[in-house]
XYZ file of C-alpha atoms in Angstrom:
515
model
C 20.144 -14.005 1.311
C 20.906 -10.473 0.914
C 17.158 -8.524 0.047
C 17.886 -6.609 -3.082
C 14.654 -5.065 -3.273
C 10.928 -6.428 -4.334
C 10.858 -9.734 -5.039
C 14.646 -9.596 -5.734
C 17.672 -11.090 -3.777
C 21.016 -12.077 -3.531
C 20.969 -16.069 -2.573
C 24.446 -17.471 -1.962
C 24.768 -21.449 -2.197
C 27.605 -24.135 -2.199
C 26.887 -23.959 -6.092
C 27.657 -20.169 -6.606
C 25.074 -17.057 -6.204
C 21.633 -17.110 -7.362
C 20.190 -13.594 -7.934
C 16.281 -13.615 -8.750
C 13.918 -10.576 -10.872
C 16.079 -7.708 -10.158
C 14.117 -5.212 -10.690
C 15.342 -1.044 -9.878
C 13.691 1.301 -12.655
C 10.577 2.365 -12.528
C 7.826 0.067 -14.494
C 4.504 0.748 -15.997
C 4.637 4.077 -17.695
C 6.589 4.994 -14.503
C 4.069 4.499 -11.799
C 5.586 1.570 -10.096
C 8.905 1.759 -8.218
C 10.287 -0.780 -5.806
C 9.524 0.197 -2.069
C 11.793 0.778 -0.163
C 13.986 2.361 -2.748
C 17.147 -0.383 -4.141
C 18.941 1.999 -6.548
C 21.652 2.580 -4.314
C 23.270 -1.280 -3.854
C 25.975 -2.073 -5.804
C 24.276 -3.703 -8.816
C 27.596 -3.775 -10.829
C 29.074 -6.131 -8.203
C 25.388 -8.206 -7.632
C 25.088 -8.328 -11.347
C 28.333 -10.355 -11.319
C 26.137 -13.535 -10.058
C 26.634 -16.857 -10.956
C 22.376 -17.873 -11.683
C 20.140 -15.429 -12.738
C 16.329 -16.252 -12.342
C 13.665 -13.972 -13.965
C 10.161 -15.660 -12.601
C 8.242 -14.066 -15.675
C 7.762 -10.993 -17.336
C 6.034 -8.970 -15.216
C 8.070 -5.480 -15.747
C 8.351 -5.409 -11.732
C 10.341 -8.802 -12.019
C 11.954 -8.074 -15.409
C 13.616 -5.079 -15.914
C 14.909 -4.681 -19.121
C 17.321 -1.819 -18.412
C 18.969 -3.223 -14.965
C 19.161 -6.786 -17.259
C 20.800 -4.907 -20.295
C 23.214 -2.801 -18.342
C 24.093 -4.576 -15.168
C 23.802 -8.081 -14.900
C 26.618 -10.273 -16.438
C 26.086 -11.775 -19.904
C 27.921 -14.395 -18.536
C 25.932 -16.138 -15.909
C 23.388 -18.889 -16.558
C 19.987 -18.038 -16.664
C 17.571 -20.735 -14.817
C 14.363 -21.265 -17.282
C 10.774 -21.418 -16.470
C 9.205 -23.696 -18.801
C 6.562 -21.660 -20.337
C 4.370 -22.685 -23.024
C 5.668 -19.602 -25.345
C 9.153 -18.722 -25.710
C 8.750 -15.206 -24.900
C 10.572 -14.870 -21.584
C 13.759 -16.910 -23.350
C 13.101 -14.608 -26.536
C 13.658 -11.247 -24.486
C 16.401 -12.553 -22.602
C 18.501 -13.326 -25.699
C 17.623 -10.153 -26.925
C 19.357 -8.702 -23.979
C 22.847 -10.400 -24.659
C 22.239 -13.886 -22.407
C 23.708 -16.903 -24.042
C 23.697 -19.578 -21.359
C 20.265 -21.528 -20.407
C 19.247 -24.084 -18.216
C 16.018 -24.855 -19.006
C 14.263 -26.578 -16.773
C 11.134 -28.751 -16.558
C 8.243 -27.287 -14.375
C 7.873 -29.549 -11.188
C 11.315 -31.712 -11.838
C 14.286 -31.235 -9.629
C 17.215 -30.175 -11.466
C 20.906 -30.858 -10.349
C 23.473 -27.824 -9.862
C 27.013 -27.893 -8.934
C 28.283 -28.690 -5.417
C 25.210 -30.664 -4.571
C 22.677 -28.029 -4.655
C 19.127 -28.815 -6.092
C 16.630 -26.313 -7.373
C 13.073 -26.520 -9.136
C 10.919 -24.152 -11.084
C 7.124 -24.911 -10.749
C 5.928 -22.745 -13.820
C 2.092 -21.656 -13.798
C 0.488 -21.216 -17.615
C -2.820 -20.252 -17.640
C -3.472 -17.343 -19.654
C -4.390 -15.648 -16.644
C -1.062 -16.273 -14.820
C 0.924 -13.012 -14.795
C 1.621 -12.299 -18.565
C 1.235 -15.638 -19.804
C 2.817 -17.481 -17.036
C 4.591 -17.331 -13.759
C 6.836 -19.526 -11.916
C 8.279 -20.381 -8.303
C 11.558 -21.290 -7.238
C 12.436 -24.053 -4.892
C 16.519 -24.514 -3.848
C 17.778 -26.717 -1.767
C 21.744 -26.344 -0.551
C 24.388 -28.935 -0.031
C 23.606 -28.637 3.279
C 20.104 -29.450 3.079
C 18.691 -25.862 3.800
C 15.811 -25.478 1.525
C 14.601 -22.316 0.459
C 10.955 -21.622 -1.809
C 10.816 -18.591 -3.451
C 7.197 -18.005 -4.371
C 6.844 -14.694 -4.942
C 3.573 -13.885 -7.036
C 2.790 -17.208 -8.251
C -0.483 -18.421 -6.952
C -0.351 -22.497 -7.534
C -3.655 -24.393 -6.446
C -1.134 -25.830 -3.609
C 2.365 -26.218 -2.412
C 2.558 -30.347 -2.275
C 5.375 -30.348 -5.103
C 8.004 -27.974 -2.999
C 7.067 -29.836 0.390
C 7.159 -33.532 -0.822
C 10.940 -32.969 -1.185
C 11.143 -32.033 2.335
C 11.089 -29.480 5.141
C 11.075 -25.681 4.181
C 13.078 -23.419 6.208
C 12.400 -20.105 3.954
C 9.474 -19.092 2.560
C 9.042 -15.930 0.343
C 5.825 -14.751 -0.918
C 3.653 -12.098 -2.003
C 1.261 -10.339 0.754
C 0.306 -6.807 -1.084
C -1.319 -6.328 -3.800
C -0.067 -6.063 -7.516
C -3.529 -5.169 -9.793
C -5.170 -1.976 -10.540
C -8.588 -3.219 -8.469
C -10.442 -1.220 -6.633
C -8.564 1.879 -7.140
C -9.458 2.786 -10.955
C -12.910 2.031 -10.850
C -15.445 4.802 -10.620
C -17.430 4.217 -8.247
C -18.319 6.212 -4.896
C -15.325 6.666 -2.266
C -17.215 4.224 0.228
C -17.682 1.563 -2.253
C -14.099 1.792 -3.077
C -12.584 1.628 0.470
C -15.302 -1.345 1.020
C -14.028 -3.467 -1.722
C -10.701 -2.290 -1.048
C -10.562 -3.767 2.449
C -12.258 -6.739 1.192
C -9.518 -7.368 -1.753
C -6.543 -6.575 1.375
C -8.431 -8.942 3.501
C -8.396 -11.661 0.872
C -4.888 -11.306 -0.327
C -3.814 -11.469 3.331
C -5.945 -14.179 3.825
C -4.641 -16.154 1.068
C -0.952 -15.784 2.010
C -1.779 -17.506 5.343
C -3.050 -20.300 3.658
C 0.133 -20.543 1.669
C 1.992 -20.009 5.019
C 0.147 -23.342 6.228
C 0.059 -25.206 3.389
C 4.399 -24.678 3.529
C 5.321 -24.700 7.402
C 8.430 -22.705 6.910
C 10.990 -22.335 9.868
C 10.663 -18.559 8.448
C 8.324 -16.412 6.421
C 9.740 -13.447 4.282
C 7.242 -11.301 2.732
C 8.165 -10.019 -0.678
C 7.168 -9.075 -3.944
C 5.300 -6.280 -2.542
C 4.393 -3.254 -2.402
C 5.216 -0.977 -4.934
C 5.243 2.420 -4.490
C 3.638 5.412 -6.512
C 5.557 8.520 -6.885
C 4.133 10.282 -9.152
C 1.917 13.254 -8.111
C -1.126 11.583 -9.897
C -0.873 8.485 -8.291
C 0.510 9.605 -4.887
C -3.275 8.770 -3.458
C -2.126 4.865 -3.742
C 0.618 4.757 -1.735
C -0.355 3.183 2.015
C 0.270 6.479 4.251
C -3.290 7.597 4.520
C -4.630 5.548 6.859
C -6.745 3.953 4.474
C -8.182 0.455 5.082
C -9.133 -0.225 2.382
C -5.735 0.512 0.767
C -4.555 -2.815 -0.897
C -0.985 -2.131 -0.952
C 0.093 -2.628 2.681
C 3.988 -2.595 3.679
C 5.986 -5.238 5.332
C 5.474 -4.069 8.571
C 1.924 -4.074 8.297
C 2.394 -7.420 7.181
C 4.275 -8.974 10.020
C 2.133 -7.495 12.468
C -0.527 -9.461 10.619
C 0.728 -12.268 10.935
C 1.658 -11.918 14.990
C -1.804 -11.405 15.287
C -2.809 -14.430 13.559
C -0.370 -16.346 16.016
C 3.040 -15.971 13.757
C 5.952 -14.977 14.989
C 8.716 -16.160 12.731
C 8.251 -13.174 9.985
C 11.528 -11.442 8.939
C 11.644 -8.383 6.490
C 14.280 -8.317 4.361
C 14.941 -4.671 3.548
C 17.615 -3.938 0.385
C 20.450 -4.684 1.878
C 19.288 -7.248 4.836
C 21.415 -10.212 5.333
C 19.492 -13.370 6.818
C 21.706 -16.592 7.128
C 19.337 -19.580 7.395
C 20.266 -22.643 9.015
C 18.665 -25.799 10.324
C 17.557 -24.306 13.535
C 18.049 -20.505 13.212
C 17.886 -17.227 10.973
C 20.120 -15.033 12.075
C 19.632 -11.481 10.124
C 21.194 -8.018 9.901
C 19.502 -4.720 8.509
C 21.356 -1.967 7.030
C 18.782 0.149 9.527
C 19.277 0.320 13.256
C 15.735 0.192 13.495
C 13.335 -1.473 11.217
C 9.655 -0.184 12.883
C 11.233 3.062 13.382
C 11.902 3.327 9.162
C 8.173 2.021 8.548
C 6.936 4.672 10.876
C 8.655 6.942 8.822
C 7.846 5.598 5.879
C 6.203 8.801 4.501
C 9.240 10.972 4.511
C 11.248 7.927 2.903
C 8.498 8.182 -0.017
C 8.875 12.302 -0.252
C 12.783 12.322 -0.279
C 12.141 9.070 -2.842
C 9.863 11.277 -4.841
C 11.654 14.280 -5.598
C 14.850 11.663 -6.055
C 12.536 10.300 -8.739
C 10.879 13.387 -10.138
C 13.361 13.701 -13.289
C 12.744 10.497 -14.327
C 9.080 10.704 -14.032
C 8.763 13.481 -16.198
C 11.720 12.604 -18.840
C 9.230 9.435 -19.189
C 6.033 11.466 -19.857
C 7.908 13.245 -22.735
C 8.296 10.197 -24.417
C 5.081 8.940 -24.469
C 3.574 11.380 -27.283
C 3.619 10.342 -31.171
C 1.503 13.095 -32.471
C 2.206 11.066 -35.874
C 0.459 8.207 -35.322
C -3.309 7.804 -36.566
C -4.641 5.907 -33.517
C -8.051 4.497 -34.945
C -6.055 3.482 -38.245
C -3.078 2.261 -36.388
C -5.763 0.150 -33.735
C -8.058 -0.841 -37.050
C -4.737 -2.431 -38.669
C -3.219 -4.333 -35.875
C -6.152 -5.469 -33.714
C -9.167 -6.031 -36.239
C -6.955 -9.674 -37.946
C -6.455 -10.227 -33.997
C -10.164 -10.031 -32.801
C -11.052 -12.185 -36.162
C -8.979 -14.912 -33.971
C -10.210 -14.601 -31.040
C -13.270 -16.277 -31.305
C -13.761 -17.587 -27.823
C -12.611 -14.543 -26.505
C -14.734 -12.464 -28.307
C -17.656 -14.520 -27.534
C -16.937 -14.029 -24.301
C -16.906 -10.326 -24.192
C -20.067 -10.763 -26.056
C -20.347 -6.602 -26.799
C -18.371 -3.559 -27.578
C -15.324 -2.249 -25.570
C -14.829 1.621 -25.466
C -11.822 3.524 -25.011
C -12.331 7.013 -23.831
C -9.040 8.906 -24.770
C -8.342 12.215 -22.919
C -5.822 14.981 -23.180
C -2.409 14.872 -21.521
C -2.782 15.197 -17.735
C -6.881 16.128 -18.104
C -8.971 13.311 -17.612
C -11.961 15.595 -17.845
C -11.191 16.169 -21.741
C -11.494 13.440 -23.952
C -10.587 13.837 -27.033
C -10.726 10.873 -28.874
C -13.513 7.654 -28.341
C -12.601 4.169 -30.040
C -14.872 1.637 -30.109
C -13.827 -2.067 -30.079
C -16.865 -3.918 -31.130
C -16.264 -7.639 -30.586
C -19.150 -9.285 -32.346
C -18.914 -7.835 -35.411
C -14.750 -7.585 -35.100
C -14.637 -3.933 -36.032
C -13.269 -1.086 -34.314
C -14.187 2.166 -35.238
C -15.236 5.809 -33.972
C -17.246 5.496 -31.188
C -20.703 7.526 -31.765
C -22.962 7.477 -28.513
C -23.657 3.261 -28.155
C -24.028 1.759 -25.089
C -21.310 -0.323 -23.864
C -20.799 -2.715 -20.561
C -17.588 -2.361 -20.361
C -15.607 1.366 -20.340
C -11.979 2.392 -20.105
C -11.030 5.994 -20.080
C -6.790 7.165 -20.536
C -4.676 9.581 -22.023
C -4.219 9.323 -25.677
C -0.802 9.768 -25.654
C -0.214 6.046 -23.667
C -2.386 4.599 -26.205
C 0.311 6.192 -28.535
C 3.407 5.224 -27.205
C 1.556 1.931 -26.904
C 1.128 1.128 -30.616
C 4.666 3.402 -31.439
C 6.353 0.453 -29.277
C 4.382 -2.289 -30.637
C 3.355 -3.435 -27.132
C 1.763 -6.943 -27.120
C 0.236 -7.037 -23.113
C -1.866 -3.913 -22.606
C -2.665 -5.498 -19.084
C 0.737 -5.567 -17.947
C 1.799 -2.291 -19.533
C -0.806 0.328 -19.218
C -3.725 -1.320 -17.121
C -1.060 -2.227 -14.430
C 0.212 1.390 -14.513
C -3.234 2.733 -12.579
C -3.086 5.546 -14.981
C -6.696 4.786 -16.623
C -10.368 4.741 -14.751
C -12.729 1.842 -15.220
C -16.373 1.422 -15.278
C -18.457 -1.506 -15.650
C -22.105 -2.829 -16.113
C -22.380 -6.169 -14.618
C -19.841 -8.434 -13.406
C -16.231 -8.456 -14.346
C -15.227 -10.352 -17.491
C -11.770 -11.867 -17.367
C -12.042 -12.359 -21.462
C -11.603 -8.504 -21.672
C -8.486 -8.437 -19.935
C -7.338 -11.725 -21.413
C -7.809 -10.662 -24.783
C -5.851 -6.848 -24.042
C -2.870 -9.275 -23.289
C -2.762 -11.350 -26.009
C -1.909 -9.189 -28.878
C 0.009 -11.280 -30.755
C -1.051 -14.378 -32.571
C 1.238 -16.225 -30.599
C -0.275 -15.464 -27.132
C -3.765 -15.363 -28.711
C -3.539 -18.821 -29.949
C -2.158 -19.868 -27.026
C -5.158 -18.733 -24.520
C -7.728 -19.746 -27.192
C -6.378 -23.230 -26.899
C -6.566 -23.091 -23.321
C -10.088 -21.678 -22.775
C -11.487 -24.249 -25.381
C -9.461 -27.185 -23.676
C -10.795 -26.344 -20.074
C -12.338 -28.709 -17.841
C -13.057 -28.650 -14.273
C -12.432 -33.058 -14.404
C -15.790 -33.560 -13.303
C -15.170 -34.462 -10.015
C -17.760 -33.155 -7.148
C -17.198 -32.614 -3.530
C -19.384 -32.068 -0.302
C -18.976 -28.851 1.248
C -20.885 -27.312 4.011
C -24.582 -29.392 3.184
C -24.213 -28.500 -0.731
C -22.475 -30.974 -3.458
C -20.067 -29.040 -5.225
C -17.662 -29.271 -8.818
C -13.967 -29.824 -7.049
C -12.214 -27.302 -9.104
C -12.789 -23.739 -9.190
C -13.440 -22.944 -12.962
C -11.449 -19.611 -12.801
C -7.976 -21.211 -12.103
C -8.926 -24.856 -11.218
C -8.372 -24.333 -7.499
C -9.093 -27.230 -5.133
C -12.335 -26.088 -3.808
C -11.981 -28.859 -0.743
C -9.433 -26.215 0.303
C -10.112 -22.377 -1.034
C -14.010 -23.161 -0.844
C -15.959 -21.291 1.751
C -19.717 -21.511 2.033
C -21.899 -18.240 3.601
C -25.590 -17.986 3.174
C -25.604 -20.051 0.196
C -22.734 -18.309 -1.750
C -19.554 -20.523 -2.484
C -16.672 -17.998 -1.832
C -13.084 -19.097 -3.531
C -10.520 -17.715 -1.289
C -7.977 -18.340 -4.048
C -8.980 -14.818 -5.314
C -12.176 -14.249 -3.904
C -14.647 -15.577 -7.031
C -18.161 -16.462 -5.629
C -21.121 -18.064 -6.902
C -24.689 -18.714 -5.791
C -25.113 -22.449 -4.913
C -28.843 -22.576 -5.512
C -28.339 -21.750 -9.232
C -24.433 -22.470 -10.100
C -24.519 -18.992 -11.123
C -21.299 -17.067 -10.923
C -21.674 -13.440 -9.152
C -17.990 -12.392 -9.705
C -17.477 -12.915 -13.148
C -19.156 -13.479 -16.823
C -19.414 -17.274 -17.482
C -17.937 -19.238 -15.094
C -20.520 -20.840 -13.328
C -20.289 -23.955 -11.654
C -22.122 -26.975 -11.066
C -23.711 -27.346 -7.526
C -27.066 -28.686 -5.611
C -28.032 -28.967 -2.154
C -27.027 -32.607 -0.569
C -29.320 -35.369 -1.687
C -30.780 -33.223 -4.505
């Protein structure tokens, strides 16, 4: 394997080369950049790969510009099986024509005795309507699992196929929480530390599942080079920062008794065999590189400053009547989103501000889900509020973006406030701004069922499956002081009442043993 940055790598097998998730260009309103900088790699040569695997449509995995300009259209796509055709459609739009359409969980044989399997996750909350993992068995029996940032309930689909030699998985943050919330700094730091601890603990559980010979932390962290987002980089000694880097994670693994971690810098080459992993780095001292991380980021920022400024100039579209366009495009969707609208059960307000001036609100728009109407806000009390620059919404409307979650929200170029619990229906709606996505999500929610199976857990009887994404609570459930925490995503329930303490509409079945 040659590391090519973030979740991308160039894998050489008996069937030829497989390039995964080749992300180079800034994503999410020029807020995310790959760390370390991978733009100096020879992407024209890397792009002559035999196979291409794009795990999902997150823009730090699906880099439209790099795919269009640098990746050969003669390559064969290893396509995950998703409920919508969006990934295939976008790849075809870029000129790709050769596809192997895999079946989720089924092994596909390539040339030279090489086998691959792609497991697709298809909940509306998995990525932008889907996420996936790639398993490869080379002709000599060496097996690789590229889990990237997918979160399956367990890894048994892969482990039953034989011992895994290389396990590549996400360890760092890929979200806007808690940084964008309008909270005191002390609260943000506390919530951030909980998030950081939880994401690392979750990775350990996957590592224990896979029992691989070697662990490769990938799919993070991004870095933030715009001055307004610079504070999100993990260089300020903040224990609540959710974007720890690869060296921090290897130190964490060592503290937890794991000494088999390997860092893939852009240009690192690792040859994995039955009993060994021989690795060559492009720098003399990896730890010294990370010790000098801030200087790397400062130089990286200067190289990318013109790119960021050019992106900002492209966002303004004063010809767009924001309120009128929102009404025309969104009200028909709100009318169809019966389950999500009922789950939101109230108005959501967007306060739109002047460019680079978060304190000057120039327009407020109310999404009134109970009535299905979008109108100018008039001082109504709301439970959910977002604040962002109006030009960002103008740009979303200009490009007809169907996924505000994996564009605006992941950019972290907004602030948020809410009264009460997290509501997954809010974010799912703003991820499903097309008829195809909306109908899929509504159907998924209507069929959601925990299966009716109960388990015993620390003196309680609870349903086995987490109502969020059906994680097995025999493995991911932890009980403390009458509160159940699902370690998969950190959701919590009061076991005495079954009430969800984390999100609206996700209560569980629970009772004291014997009652």
